[in-house]
Amino acid sequence: MSGQEQMQGAGQGNHGFAHPVPMKILVGVAAALIALTILTVLLSDFHFGAFDIWIAMGIAAAKGTLVALFFMHLYWDKRFNGFVFIASLFFVAIFIGFVLLDTHTYEDGVKQYQQDHPPSSHSVPLSGEHK
Amino acid sequence: MSQAIDSIHGDQGQLSHEPHVAHHFESAEQQYDSAKLGMWVFLVTEILFFSGLFCVYAVYRSLHPEVFLYAHQWLDKGLGALNTVVLIISSFTMAWAVRNAQLGQKKALMINLTLTLVCAGTFMGIKAKEYSQKFEHGTTWGASFHPHDNAFGETHDGGELKKEDMPPNTQLFFSIYFALTGLHGLHVLIGMGLILWLLVRAAKGTFGPEYFTPVDIVGLYWHLVDLIWIFLFPLLYLIH
């Protein structure tokens, strides 16, 4: 990966390599974040069944994108910094996705086991050790 | 020392003479870019660190959705939303502070850093109020989870929480709640320490258009703390 990609955007001015984010953008992003917070709280009173979690996570992702792009300067930054960040999210998705897949692969087996071995007054043996 | 290096590299004429540029960097800009990439790599380790807890959350919520549906009613959605807004405002003042540092506005920089610190303190204050409520109700983590009678009854939403409806393993929710918000709160406290350090250095007039790296990278850290809360808030408070 080349770290030599060009700086994007305007505002180079005479501040050297500093890129001050325009106040309009800062205020706009803050207002959008607060509006999205109010939206997600209001939406939590309505029920969309299985979509609830995806709506809430979608709004959170939109807020996160605003924070990363503008408050964290990724929009103007060297592309490599953004690449590092996105790559970490990709690995988090693999991590959580595969753990969930694995968990649910064995869920039926666990339920069957619990049915066949109803909990007694003794604690359920975890390692399969019986006396 | 720097004169010796100058004489070695003298023909390149690239070396900076600015006092804050370390001798192994060619320019203030290269030093800044290196620091920023280093900070992003650190933030990635933070994301992976938190993702372990998010993974625990995902597994337990998918296996025991009834626990989350029931137990989240003990959390005050209003206080959670208020804390979200407080953190967003602190992120805004922090981003503004970075701009102030870049433009060499010393006074505005100090005001914005102070405001960020005040917001962080407000966040921790509200968090402390929520935590103390959990301890009063006996709704804490793991084996210490023994909800008292005062924990049941009317919820913050105006609903009613009945003891007999409580699903088994409800303590799971609070183990995850305290682990996630506790680790996040620790990050807020560390962030407050860092912002205080910036404030002291800003007062000495350290920062300006040529040198604002510490303000910028502490800002990145602070925004990440905000980013994580943006996900924690709906995951813990807005379950339905």
Short mmCIF file of N, CA and C in Angstrom, two decimals, chain A residues 7 15-23 26-27 30 33-34 37 40-41 43-49 52-53 56-57 60-61 63-65 67-68 71-74 77-78 80-81 84-85 88-89 91-92 95-96 99-100 103-104 107, chain B residues 28-29 32-33 36-37 40-41 43-44 47-48 51-52 54-55 57-59 61-63 77 81 84-85 88-89 91-92 95-96 98-99 102-103 157 209-213 216 219-221 223-224 226-227 230-231 233-235 238 240:
data_model
loop_
_atom_site.label_atom_id
_atom_site.label_comp_id
_atom_site.label_asym_id
_atom_site.label_seq_id
_atom_site.Cartn_x
_atom_site.Cartn_y
_atom_site.Cartn_z
N MET A 7 -3.26 14.26 -0.65
CA MET A 7 -4.23 14.82 0.28
C MET A 7 -5.39 15.33 -0.54
N HIS A 15 -1.74 27.16 5.92
CA HIS A 15 -1.55 26.51 7.21
C HIS A 15 -0.57 25.35 7.10
N GLY A 16 0.27 25.33 6.06
CA GLY A 16 1.19 24.22 5.91
C GLY A 16 0.43 22.95 5.65
N PHE A 17 0.78 21.89 6.40
CA PHE A 17 0.10 20.61 6.18
C PHE A 17 -1.15 20.47 7.03
N ALA A 18 -1.44 21.46 7.87
CA ALA A 18 -2.64 21.39 8.70
C ALA A 18 -3.87 21.55 7.82
N HIS A 19 -4.91 20.83 8.17
CA HIS A 19 -6.16 20.99 7.44
C HIS A 19 -7.28 21.28 8.41
N PRO A 20 -7.49 22.56 8.74
CA PRO A 20 -8.58 22.87 9.67
C PRO A 20 -9.93 22.57 9.01
N VAL A 21 -10.76 21.81 9.72
CA VAL A 21 -12.09 21.48 9.19
C VAL A 21 -12.96 22.73 9.31
N PRO A 22 -13.64 23.11 8.21
CA PRO A 22 -14.49 24.31 8.28
C PRO A 22 -15.54 24.20 9.39
N MET A 23 -15.83 25.31 10.07
CA MET A 23 -16.80 25.31 11.16
C MET A 23 -18.17 24.82 10.72
N LEU A 26 -18.22 21.13 10.95
CA LEU A 26 -18.23 20.66 12.34
C LEU A 26 -19.62 20.81 12.96
N VAL A 27 -20.22 22.00 12.78
CA VAL A 27 -21.55 22.24 13.36
C VAL A 27 -22.58 21.33 12.71
N ALA A 30 -22.26 17.75 14.03
CA ALA A 30 -22.75 17.65 15.40
C ALA A 30 -24.28 17.65 15.41
N LEU A 33 -25.62 14.36 14.15
CA LEU A 33 -25.44 13.29 15.14
C LEU A 33 -26.52 13.36 16.21
N ILE A 34 -26.83 14.58 16.67
CA ILE A 34 -27.87 14.73 17.70
C ILE A 34 -29.23 14.36 17.12
N THR A 37 -29.52 10.69 16.96
CA THR A 37 -29.73 10.12 18.30
C THR A 37 -31.20 10.21 18.68
N THR A 40 -33.21 7.63 16.68
CA THR A 40 -33.10 6.23 17.11
C THR A 40 -33.86 6.00 18.42
N VAL A 41 -33.90 7.03 19.29
CA VAL A 41 -34.68 6.89 20.53
C VAL A 41 -36.17 6.83 20.21
N LEU A 43 -37.58 5.89 17.39
CA LEU A 43 -37.90 4.65 16.68
C LEU A 43 -37.96 3.45 17.62
N SER A 44 -37.31 3.56 18.78
CA SER A 44 -37.30 2.42 19.69
C SER A 44 -38.67 2.19 20.32
N ASP A 45 -39.59 3.16 20.16
CA ASP A 45 -40.95 2.96 20.67
C ASP A 45 -41.82 2.20 19.68
N PHE A 46 -41.34 2.10 18.44
CA PHE A 46 -42.10 1.35 17.44
C PHE A 46 -41.47 -0.03 17.29
N HIS A 47 -42.29 -0.99 16.86
CA HIS A 47 -41.77 -2.35 16.75
C HIS A 47 -41.81 -2.83 15.31
N PHE A 48 -40.63 -3.16 14.81
CA PHE A 48 -40.53 -3.66 13.44
C PHE A 48 -40.06 -5.11 13.45
N GLY A 49 -40.28 -5.80 14.55
CA GLY A 49 -39.89 -7.20 14.64
C GLY A 49 -38.39 -7.39 14.50
N ASP A 52 -35.78 -4.45 14.00
CA ASP A 52 -35.44 -3.47 15.04
C ASP A 52 -33.94 -3.29 15.19
N ILE A 53 -33.26 -4.42 15.37
CA ILE A 53 -31.82 -4.36 15.64
C ILE A 53 -31.08 -3.79 14.44
N ALA A 56 -31.63 0.02 14.31
CA ALA A 56 -30.80 0.68 15.33
C ALA A 56 -29.32 0.65 14.94
N MET A 57 -28.86 -0.50 14.42
CA MET A 57 -27.44 -0.60 14.04
C MET A 57 -27.14 0.23 12.80
N ALA A 60 -26.74 3.73 13.99
CA ALA A 60 -25.45 3.84 14.69
C ALA A 60 -24.30 3.85 13.67
N ALA A 61 -24.41 3.02 12.61
CA ALA A 61 -23.36 2.99 11.60
C ALA A 61 -23.28 4.32 10.86
N LYS A 63 -24.10 7.24 12.11
CA LYS A 63 -23.46 8.19 13.03
C LYS A 63 -21.96 7.94 13.09
N GLY A 64 -21.58 6.66 13.16
CA GLY A 64 -20.16 6.33 13.22
C GLY A 64 -19.42 6.80 11.98
N THR A 65 -20.07 6.66 10.81
CA THR A 65 -19.44 7.10 9.56
C THR A 65 -19.20 8.60 9.58
N VAL A 67 -18.78 10.51 12.24
CA VAL A 67 -17.69 10.79 13.18
C VAL A 67 -16.34 10.48 12.53
N ALA A 68 -16.24 9.30 11.89
CA ALA A 68 -14.96 8.87 11.32
C ALA A 68 -14.54 9.78 10.16
N PHE A 71 -15.16 14.24 11.96
CA PHE A 71 -14.47 14.55 13.22
C PHE A 71 -13.07 13.94 13.22
N MET A 72 -12.95 12.74 12.63
CA MET A 72 -11.65 12.06 12.64
C MET A 72 -10.86 12.32 11.35
N HIS A 73 -11.36 13.24 10.52
CA HIS A 73 -10.62 13.73 9.34
C HIS A 73 -10.39 12.71 8.24
N LEU A 74 -10.98 11.51 8.33
CA LEU A 74 -10.64 10.50 7.31
C LEU A 74 -10.98 10.97 5.90
N ASP A 77 -7.93 12.79 4.93
CA ASP A 77 -6.66 12.19 5.34
C ASP A 77 -6.01 11.39 4.21
N LYS A 78 -4.79 10.96 4.47
CA LYS A 78 -4.16 9.96 3.60
C LYS A 78 -5.05 8.73 3.59
N PHE A 80 -4.49 5.73 3.36
CA PHE A 80 -4.01 4.53 4.06
C PHE A 80 -4.59 4.45 5.48
N ASN A 81 -4.74 5.59 6.16
CA ASN A 81 -5.32 5.58 7.50
C ASN A 81 -6.74 5.02 7.47
N VAL A 84 -6.65 1.25 7.00
CA VAL A 84 -6.34 0.53 8.24
C VAL A 84 -7.60 0.38 9.09
N PHE A 85 -8.37 1.46 9.18
CA PHE A 85 -9.59 1.48 9.98
C PHE A 85 -10.63 0.50 9.41
N SER A 88 -9.85 -3.10 9.98
CA SER A 88 -10.15 -3.61 11.32
C SER A 88 -11.62 -3.98 11.44
N LEU A 89 -12.50 -3.17 10.82
CA LEU A 89 -13.93 -3.48 10.89
C LEU A 89 -14.22 -4.79 10.16
N PHE A 91 -12.19 -7.34 9.95
CA PHE A 91 -11.79 -8.45 10.81
C PHE A 91 -12.76 -8.63 11.98
N VAL A 92 -13.31 -7.53 12.48
CA VAL A 92 -14.32 -7.65 13.53
C VAL A 92 -15.54 -8.41 13.00
N PHE A 95 -14.70 -12.03 12.84
CA PHE A 95 -14.65 -12.54 14.21
C PHE A 95 -16.05 -12.84 14.75
N ILE A 96 -16.90 -11.80 14.76
CA ILE A 96 -18.23 -11.96 15.36
C ILE A 96 -19.09 -12.89 14.49
N VAL A 99 -18.04 -16.59 14.98
CA VAL A 99 -18.40 -17.07 16.32
C VAL A 99 -19.90 -17.34 16.38
N LEU A 100 -20.71 -16.44 15.78
CA LEU A 100 -22.16 -16.63 15.79
C LEU A 100 -22.55 -17.87 14.98
N THR A 103 -21.69 -20.86 17.07
CA THR A 103 -22.61 -21.00 18.21
C THR A 103 -23.91 -21.66 17.76
N HIS A 104 -24.44 -21.17 16.64
CA HIS A 104 -25.75 -21.66 16.24
C HIS A 104 -25.70 -23.02 15.54
N GLU A 107 -26.33 -25.30 18.45
CA GLU A 107 -27.42 -24.96 19.36
C GLU A 107 -28.43 -26.10 19.49
N ALA B 28 8.35 18.39 9.52
CA ALA B 28 7.25 18.36 10.49
C ALA B 28 6.09 17.57 9.94
N GLU B 29 5.87 17.67 8.63
CA GLU B 29 4.73 16.97 8.02
C GLU B 29 4.95 15.45 8.06
N TYR B 32 4.36 14.27 11.52
CA TYR B 32 2.92 14.28 11.81
C TYR B 32 2.23 13.07 11.19
N ASP B 33 2.56 12.77 9.92
CA ASP B 33 1.93 11.64 9.23
C ASP B 33 2.26 10.32 9.93
N LYS B 36 0.30 10.03 13.14
CA LYS B 36 -1.12 9.80 12.89
C LYS B 36 -1.37 8.34 12.48
N LEU B 37 -0.52 7.80 11.63
CA LEU B 37 -0.67 6.40 11.25
C LEU B 37 -0.50 5.50 12.47
N TRP B 40 -3.64 5.54 14.43
CA TRP B 40 -4.70 4.72 13.81
C TRP B 40 -4.47 3.24 14.07
N VAL B 41 -3.21 2.82 14.04
CA VAL B 41 -2.92 1.41 14.33
C VAL B 41 -3.31 1.11 15.78
N LEU B 43 -5.66 2.67 17.48
CA LEU B 43 -7.13 2.66 17.55
C LEU B 43 -7.68 1.33 17.04
N VAL B 44 -7.01 0.74 16.04
CA VAL B 44 -7.43 -0.57 15.54
C VAL B 44 -7.33 -1.62 16.65
N ILE B 47 -10.28 -1.17 18.83
CA ILE B 47 -11.51 -1.69 18.23
C ILE B 47 -11.56 -3.21 18.41
N LEU B 48 -10.44 -3.88 18.16
CA LEU B 48 -10.41 -5.34 18.30
C LEU B 48 -10.61 -5.74 19.76
N SER B 51 -14.16 -5.43 20.48
CA SER B 51 -14.95 -6.37 19.70
C SER B 51 -15.08 -7.71 20.43
N GLY B 52 -14.13 -8.05 21.30
CA GLY B 52 -14.27 -9.26 22.11
C GLY B 52 -15.54 -9.19 22.95
N PHE B 54 -18.13 -7.11 22.36
CA PHE B 54 -19.28 -7.06 21.47
C PHE B 54 -19.65 -8.48 21.01
N CYS B 55 -18.63 -9.32 20.86
CA CYS B 55 -18.85 -10.71 20.45
C CYS B 55 -19.61 -11.46 21.55
N TYR B 57 -21.54 -10.15 23.71
CA TYR B 57 -22.89 -9.60 23.65
C TYR B 57 -23.70 -10.31 22.57
N ALA B 58 -23.13 -10.42 21.35
CA ALA B 58 -23.86 -11.01 20.22
C ALA B 58 -24.23 -12.46 20.50
N VAL B 59 -23.29 -13.21 21.07
CA VAL B 59 -23.56 -14.63 21.34
C VAL B 59 -24.67 -14.77 22.38
N ARG B 61 -26.88 -12.56 23.40
CA ARG B 61 -28.19 -12.03 23.01
C ARG B 61 -28.88 -12.98 22.04
N SER B 62 -28.11 -13.61 21.14
CA SER B 62 -28.75 -14.51 20.18
C SER B 62 -29.21 -15.79 20.87
N LEU B 63 -28.51 -16.19 21.94
CA LEU B 63 -28.92 -17.42 22.64
C LEU B 63 -30.03 -17.15 23.65
N LYS B 77 -33.53 4.82 29.60
CA LYS B 77 -33.29 5.25 28.22
C LYS B 77 -32.99 6.75 28.15
N ALA B 81 -29.70 8.38 26.55
CA ALA B 81 -29.76 9.31 25.42
C ALA B 81 -29.06 10.61 25.78
N THR B 84 -25.47 10.15 25.51
CA THR B 84 -25.05 10.11 24.10
C THR B 84 -24.86 11.53 23.57
N VAL B 85 -25.84 12.40 23.88
CA VAL B 85 -25.75 13.78 23.40
C VAL B 85 -24.56 14.50 24.04
N ILE B 88 -21.52 13.45 22.22
CA ILE B 88 -21.46 14.04 20.87
C ILE B 88 -20.98 15.49 20.97
N ILE B 89 -21.51 16.22 21.96
CA ILE B 89 -21.07 17.61 22.13
C ILE B 89 -19.58 17.66 22.47
N SER B 91 -17.36 15.52 21.56
CA SER B 91 -16.63 15.22 20.33
C SER B 91 -16.55 16.46 19.45
N PHE B 92 -17.64 17.20 19.42
CA PHE B 92 -17.68 18.45 18.63
C PHE B 92 -16.67 19.46 19.15
N ALA B 95 -13.18 18.28 18.24
CA ALA B 95 -12.84 18.51 16.83
C ALA B 95 -12.56 19.99 16.60
N TRP B 96 -13.33 20.83 17.31
CA TRP B 96 -13.13 22.28 17.21
C TRP B 96 -11.76 22.65 17.79
N VAL B 98 -9.09 20.85 17.82
CA VAL B 98 -8.05 20.49 16.84
C VAL B 98 -7.91 21.63 15.83
N ARG B 99 -9.05 22.14 15.39
CA ARG B 99 -9.04 23.26 14.45
C ARG B 99 -8.34 24.49 15.07
N GLN B 102 -4.64 23.99 15.06
CA GLN B 102 -4.08 24.13 13.71
C GLN B 102 -3.98 25.59 13.30
N LEU B 103 -4.92 26.41 13.81
CA LEU B 103 -4.93 27.82 13.44
C LEU B 103 -4.16 28.67 14.44
N ASP B 157 -39.99 3.43 31.41
CA ASP B 157 -40.89 3.64 30.27
C ASP B 157 -42.34 3.70 30.68
N PRO B 209 0.18 26.01 14.08
CA PRO B 209 0.02 25.40 12.76
C PRO B 209 1.11 24.37 12.42
N GLU B 210 2.30 24.52 12.98
CA GLU B 210 3.38 23.60 12.65
C GLU B 210 3.43 22.41 13.60
N TYR B 211 2.79 22.53 14.74
CA TYR B 211 2.85 21.44 15.73
C TYR B 211 1.54 21.35 16.50
N PHE B 212 0.69 20.42 16.05
CA PHE B 212 -0.60 20.20 16.74
C PHE B 212 -0.87 18.71 16.87
N THR B 213 0.17 17.89 16.61
CA THR B 213 0.00 16.44 16.60
C THR B 213 -0.65 15.89 17.88
N ASP B 216 -4.32 16.53 17.87
CA ASP B 216 -4.97 15.76 16.82
C ASP B 216 -5.16 14.30 17.23
N GLY B 219 -7.47 13.78 20.03
CA GLY B 219 -8.80 13.96 19.43
C GLY B 219 -9.28 12.66 18.79
N LEU B 220 -8.41 12.00 18.04
CA LEU B 220 -8.78 10.73 17.41
C LEU B 220 -9.22 9.71 18.46
N TYR B 221 -8.43 9.63 19.54
CA TYR B 221 -8.76 8.71 20.64
C TYR B 221 -10.14 9.07 21.22
N HIS B 223 -12.63 10.65 19.83
CA HIS B 223 -13.71 10.34 18.90
C HIS B 223 -14.00 8.85 18.87
N LEU B 224 -12.96 8.03 19.05
CA LEU B 224 -13.19 6.58 19.07
C LEU B 224 -14.02 6.20 20.29
N ASP B 226 -16.20 8.06 21.68
CA ASP B 226 -17.56 8.47 21.31
C ASP B 226 -18.18 7.44 20.37
N LEU B 227 -17.39 6.99 19.39
CA LEU B 227 -17.85 6.02 18.39
C LEU B 227 -18.33 4.73 19.06
N ILE B 230 -21.61 5.24 20.71
CA ILE B 230 -22.69 5.33 19.72
C ILE B 230 -23.28 3.94 19.45
N PHE B 231 -22.45 2.90 19.51
CA PHE B 231 -22.95 1.54 19.34
C PHE B 231 -23.47 0.94 20.64
N PHE B 233 -24.96 2.45 23.13
CA PHE B 233 -26.25 3.02 23.55
C PHE B 233 -27.44 2.24 23.00
N PRO B 234 -27.59 2.06 21.66
CA PRO B 234 -28.73 1.28 21.20
C PRO B 234 -28.66 -0.19 21.61
N LEU B 235 -27.45 -0.76 21.70
CA LEU B 235 -27.34 -2.19 22.01
C LEU B 235 -27.78 -2.49 23.44
N LEU B 238 -31.75 0.41 24.03
CA LEU B 238 -32.89 0.50 23.11
C LEU B 238 -33.34 -0.87 22.60
N HIS B 240 -35.76 -3.86 22.02
CA HIS B 240 -37.20 -4.12 22.06
C HIS B 240 -37.57 -5.21 21.07
#
